Amino acid sequence: MSSIEQARKALLKTKFFPYWLDHKDAPEPEPALQEDIQCDLLIVGAGFTGLWAAIHAKEQNPQRDVVIIESQCVAIGASGRPAAILSASVVHGLENAQRFFPEDIDALETLGKENMDGFRATIEKYNIDCDIEWGGELTVAVGKEGIPDLEREHKLYSAHGHDAHMLDADEVKAEINSPLFDGGLWSKQRSGTVHPAKLAWGLKRIATDLGVRIFEYTPLQDSTHLKPGVLVKTPEGSVRANKVLLATNAFAAGSKKIKNRVAAIRDRIVVTEPLSDEQLATIGWKNRQGVYDTRTQLNYMRLTADNRILFGGRLGYFFNNNTDPKADKSADNFLNLVKNFYATFPTLKDIRFSHAWSGPIGLTTRMAVHYQSYHDGDMVYAGGYSGFGVTATRFGSRIGLAILDGDDIPETRLKFATTKPNYIPPEPFRWIGAKITMYALDTMDEKGGWRIPWIRMVEKMGFPITQNELG
Ligand SMILES: Cc1cc2nc3c(=O)[nH]c(=O)nc-3n(C[C@H](O)[C@H](O)[C@H](O)COP(=O)(O)OP(=O)(O)OC[C@H]3O[C@@H](n4cnc5c(N)ncnc54)[C@H](O)[C@@H]3O)c2cc1C
């Protein structure tokens, strides 16, 4: 049987829906808005950014009247779909911080650590049951050519006081037994994994307990500036708000202009059936780290609480920033990911996949959250985490609120908050460019050739799509 036939067979009984959201504890959605209401602060979008923003706003001022509207249900966007590997960085990792915000790197490091400590403290204070594990992050070199990248990263981590350790080929295989892994960098502090949907549902509970009103199946359709304040229309009602935070990330809803700087890229994930004790013993993974590899089209992986392996990393783009592509609801677009899974874990060649899905990544040319102001600053967009936002959204939403409220705090003076990422070309150039880039990424490690100068050119345009040195 060819490897593609084997992959197709493994996906025969798969649900093309996020494993995280397919859970008995999923709360009933709140009723849709069916009247005209008023509030101090309206938050649009109930992913992590929207939920954290609501909690920050209420914790800062319990009297503030806060409303969230969500076009579908809580966590249906990226927040219910990630690998949910936790990292302390608030701007997509230390290398990204060094690349785009070198003058602020020390401040961003400190803020990232504080953010992660606050994230953990909130989960503990409010007793959110979200299967959190603190096994650290492990970056693995696939092939010896990945080792210089790890060494460079190790130097940077050590210079910034991270508890990070290089592992040689034997040591990394002792952690996770894959024939592909030739080295590793294990960062042990303030990182791990979480069940993202249970986290989002916990945040929803806290927000509701703090008095936030949430309306699900209530999309923003249109907004008008009332000078001061904003009127937001929804299908069966309206909200008149003093301030509006657009927490719509890759969906970029609220103003057509947001998309000029945010591309909705898809990333794909498959999840296995639970591993038996014998199957898990062939892999090891006793420390249960979140794992990324060093390949250009990287794969990432982690264990779930019930010992399934989540395996992700296969980018795609659909015309016009489509955030609900039908093509990702059947096996074809997941076959290569499954093939990579079997190459990574050959001892699991008979395992099947229970779930497969894709999710929207709000990609920007700086790979980090940024802010866009509309209606003379009465409406602010906070988003563009570029696939690295499970904890960074807590930080990004707090600074977004400060910008919306005109609070002059040290964070709002840092470059990531005061400047914007570059423009991204409109359609059809966006689609054509994305297609060529993704093909190049897929085949570059094997075939090289024209792909390397192409990727270099895309990087020169401002997209840091590989963290690695290109050969
Ligand atoms: C496949 C994948 C893997 C990832 N893995 C990781 C990881 O391992 N670690 C990590 O840190 N990050 C990861 N991320 C990124 C992380 O999930 C996101 O950065 C984070 O969830 C963004 O949260 P958000 O609230 O800003 O956006 P979202 O969760 O996307 O929320 C936006 C919300 O806005 C709603 N909305 C859209 N339009 C409207 C409208 N008109 N009116 C009202 N509501 C609207 C949407 O329905 C959605 O619920 C991953 C993302 C994906 C897709």
mmCIF file of C-alpha atoms and ligand atoms in Angstrom, residues 20 43-52 68-87 89 92 192-193 196 215 217-222 232-234 246-254 265-269 292 300 302 310 312-315 323 357-362 369 381-393, ligand 1:
data_model
loop_
_atom_site.group_PDB
_atom_site.id
_atom_site.type_symbol
_atom_site.label_atom_id
_atom_site.label_comp_id
_atom_site.label_asym_id
_atom_site.label_seq_id
_atom_site.Cartn_x
_atom_site.Cartn_y
_atom_site.Cartn_z
ATOM 1 C CA TRP A 20 -11.428 20.190 21.401
ATOM 2 C CA ILE A 43 -16.471 43.462 22.407
ATOM 3 C CA VAL A 44 -16.938 41.794 19.022
ATOM 4 C CA GLY A 45 -15.765 38.161 18.941
ATOM 5 C CA ALA A 46 -15.689 35.558 21.717
ATOM 6 C CA GLY A 47 -12.332 33.885 21.219
ATOM 7 C CA PHE A 48 -9.521 34.318 23.721
ATOM 8 C CA THR A 49 -8.980 38.005 22.846
ATOM 9 C CA GLY A 50 -12.630 38.924 23.398
ATOM 10 C CA LEU A 51 -13.048 36.849 26.554
ATOM 11 C CA TRP A 52 -9.832 38.101 28.180
ATOM 12 C CA ILE A 68 -19.791 40.578 23.931
ATOM 13 C CA ILE A 69 -21.364 39.663 20.595
ATOM 14 C CA GLU A 70 -20.121 36.568 18.769
ATOM 15 C CA SER A 71 -21.104 35.611 15.216
ATOM 16 C CA GLN A 72 -21.338 31.894 16.078
ATOM 17 C CA CYS A 73 -20.398 30.420 19.456
ATOM 18 C CA VAL A 74 -17.591 30.899 21.963
ATOM 19 C CA ALA A 75 -14.253 29.493 20.689
ATOM 20 C CA ILE A 76 -15.526 28.540 17.226
ATOM 21 C CA GLY A 77 -12.645 30.505 15.632
ATOM 22 C CA ALA A 78 -8.935 29.912 16.184
ATOM 23 C CA SER A 79 -9.395 29.633 19.960
ATOM 24 C CA GLY A 80 -11.174 26.270 19.785
ATOM 25 C CA ARG A 81 -8.737 24.890 17.174
ATOM 26 C CA PRO A 82 -5.078 25.338 18.160
ATOM 27 C CA ALA A 83 -2.441 22.825 19.185
ATOM 28 C CA ALA A 84 -2.508 24.959 22.348
ATOM 29 C CA ILE A 85 1.175 24.723 23.104
ATOM 30 C CA LEU A 86 1.802 27.457 25.665
ATOM 31 C CA SER A 87 4.680 29.906 25.244
ATOM 32 C CA SER A 89 6.437 35.116 24.327
ATOM 33 C CA HIS A 92 5.672 34.997 18.433
ATOM 34 C CA GLY A 192 3.350 23.477 28.288
ATOM 35 C CA THR A 193 -0.062 22.579 26.920
ATOM 36 C CA PRO A 196 -8.088 25.355 24.632
ATOM 37 C CA PHE A 215 -24.865 37.153 22.891
ATOM 38 C CA TYR A 217 -25.053 33.808 16.987
ATOM 39 C CA THR A 218 -25.010 37.605 16.821
ATOM 40 C CA PRO A 219 -22.653 38.881 14.104
ATOM 41 C CA LEU A 220 -21.669 42.523 13.768
ATOM 42 C CA GLN A 221 -23.071 43.570 10.395
ATOM 43 C CA ASP A 222 -22.252 47.237 10.300
ATOM 44 C CA VAL A 232 -23.330 48.407 15.876
ATOM 45 C CA LYS A 233 -26.061 46.661 13.869
ATOM 46 C CA THR A 234 -26.719 42.949 14.258
ATOM 47 C CA LEU A 246 -12.883 44.276 17.539
ATOM 48 C CA ALA A 247 -11.545 40.917 18.732
ATOM 49 C CA THR A 248 -12.106 39.209 15.395
ATOM 50 C CA ASN A 249 -8.486 38.239 14.596
ATOM 51 C CA ALA A 250 -8.221 36.417 11.208
ATOM 52 C CA PHE A 251 -11.899 37.096 10.455
ATOM 53 C CA ALA A 252 -10.870 40.773 10.376
ATOM 54 C CA ALA A 253 -14.527 41.784 10.772
ATOM 55 C CA GLY A 254 -15.600 45.334 11.637
ATOM 56 C CA ILE A 265 -4.161 31.565 6.449
ATOM 57 C CA ARG A 266 -5.409 28.058 7.337
ATOM 58 C CA ASP A 267 -3.389 25.637 9.404
ATOM 59 C CA ARG A 268 -4.354 21.971 9.702
ATOM 60 C CA ILE A 269 -4.332 19.441 12.518
ATOM 61 C CA TYR A 292 7.841 21.938 17.191
ATOM 62 C CA TYR A 300 4.110 20.546 15.794
ATOM 63 C CA ARG A 302 1.546 17.273 21.679
ATOM 64 C CA LEU A 310 -2.268 15.922 18.116
ATOM 65 C CA GLY A 312 -0.342 19.736 13.019
ATOM 66 C CA GLY A 313 1.270 22.049 10.527
ATOM 67 C CA ARG A 314 0.068 22.146 6.940
ATOM 68 C CA LEU A 315 -0.637 25.688 5.780
ATOM 69 C CA THR A 323 -12.402 31.499 6.850
ATOM 70 C CA TRP A 357 -9.708 20.206 11.124
ATOM 71 C CA SER A 358 -8.213 23.451 10.001
ATOM 72 C CA GLY A 359 -8.319 26.849 11.677
ATOM 73 C CA PRO A 360 -7.850 30.505 10.772
ATOM 74 C CA ILE A 361 -4.510 32.151 11.458
ATOM 75 C CA GLY A 362 -4.460 35.962 11.302
ATOM 76 C CA VAL A 369 -0.569 41.412 17.581
ATOM 77 C CA TYR A 381 -9.096 46.177 16.254
ATOM 78 C CA ALA A 382 -6.669 43.986 18.246
ATOM 79 C CA GLY A 383 -5.386 40.948 16.372
ATOM 80 C CA GLY A 384 -2.916 39.293 14.003
ATOM 81 C CA TYR A 385 -1.230 36.866 16.411
ATOM 82 C CA SER A 386 -0.091 34.802 13.407
ATOM 83 C CA GLY A 387 -0.663 31.387 14.998
ATOM 84 C CA PHE A 388 0.856 32.154 18.412
ATOM 85 C CA GLY A 389 -1.870 33.527 20.601
ATOM 86 C CA VAL A 390 -3.144 31.130 23.264
ATOM 87 C CA THR A 391 -1.413 33.164 25.982
ATOM 88 C CA ALA A 392 -0.463 36.268 23.939
ATOM 89 C CA THR A 393 -4.184 37.091 23.564
HETATM 90 C C1 LIG B 1 -4.458 25.332 13.649
HETATM 91 C C2 LIG B 1 -3.990 26.349 14.660
HETATM 92 C C3 LIG B 1 -3.003 26.001 15.572
HETATM 93 C C4 LIG B 1 -2.589 26.939 16.540
HETATM 94 N N1 LIG B 1 -1.701 26.527 17.507
HETATM 95 C C5 LIG B 1 -1.325 27.411 18.473
HETATM 96 C C6 LIG B 1 -0.449 26.982 19.524
HETATM 97 O O1 LIG B 1 -0.058 25.827 19.624
HETATM 98 N N2 LIG B 1 -0.069 27.913 20.439
HETATM 99 C C7 LIG B 1 -0.502 29.216 20.395
HETATM 100 O O2 LIG B 1 -0.135 30.023 21.253
HETATM 101 N N3 LIG B 1 -1.369 29.623 19.428
HETATM 102 C C8 LIG B 1 -1.792 28.752 18.486
HETATM 103 N N4 LIG B 1 -2.688 29.150 17.524
HETATM 104 C C9 LIG B 1 -3.148 30.567 17.521
HETATM 105 C C10 LIG B 1 -4.254 30.848 18.529
HETATM 106 O O3 LIG B 1 -5.240 29.852 18.456
HETATM 107 C C11 LIG B 1 -4.867 32.215 18.187
HETATM 108 O O4 LIG B 1 -3.843 33.193 18.138
HETATM 109 C C12 LIG B 1 -5.913 32.683 19.186
HETATM 110 O O5 LIG B 1 -6.853 31.671 19.449
HETATM 111 C C13 LIG B 1 -6.602 33.927 18.640
HETATM 112 O O6 LIG B 1 -7.702 34.250 19.456
HETATM 113 P P1 LIG B 1 -8.692 35.407 19.018
HETATM 114 O O7 LIG B 1 -9.723 35.512 20.058
HETATM 115 O O8 LIG B 1 -7.909 36.627 18.697
HETATM 116 O O9 LIG B 1 -9.298 34.911 17.629
HETATM 117 P P2 LIG B 1 -10.476 33.849 17.378
HETATM 118 O O10 LIG B 1 -10.460 32.749 18.349
HETATM 119 O O11 LIG B 1 -10.398 33.477 15.945
HETATM 120 O O12 LIG B 1 -11.781 34.692 17.671
HETATM 121 C C14 LIG B 1 -12.352 35.589 16.771
HETATM 122 C C15 LIG B 1 -13.854 35.447 16.947
HETATM 123 O O13 LIG B 1 -14.522 36.489 16.224
HETATM 124 C C16 LIG B 1 -15.744 35.946 15.764
HETATM 125 N N5 LIG B 1 -16.258 36.801 14.689
HETATM 126 C C17 LIG B 1 -15.827 36.882 13.399
HETATM 127 N N6 LIG B 1 -16.553 37.780 12.710
HETATM 128 C C18 LIG B 1 -17.478 38.291 13.581
HETATM 129 C C19 LIG B 1 -18.525 39.246 13.458
HETATM 130 N N7 LIG B 1 -18.789 39.874 12.297
HETATM 131 N N8 LIG B 1 -19.288 39.512 14.536
HETATM 132 C C20 LIG B 1 -19.049 38.891 15.727
HETATM 133 N N9 LIG B 1 -18.076 37.973 15.888
HETATM 134 C C21 LIG B 1 -17.280 37.673 14.830
HETATM 135 C C22 LIG B 1 -15.355 34.557 15.305
HETATM 136 O O14 LIG B 1 -16.486 33.704 15.178
HETATM 137 C C23 LIG B 1 -14.394 34.129 16.402
HETATM 138 O O15 LIG B 1 -15.038 33.431 17.439
HETATM 139 C C24 LIG B 1 -3.137 28.250 16.550
HETATM 140 C C25 LIG B 1 -4.122 28.591 15.634
HETATM 141 C C26 LIG B 1 -4.565 27.654 14.699
HETATM 142 C C27 LIG B 1 -5.648 28.035 13.737
#
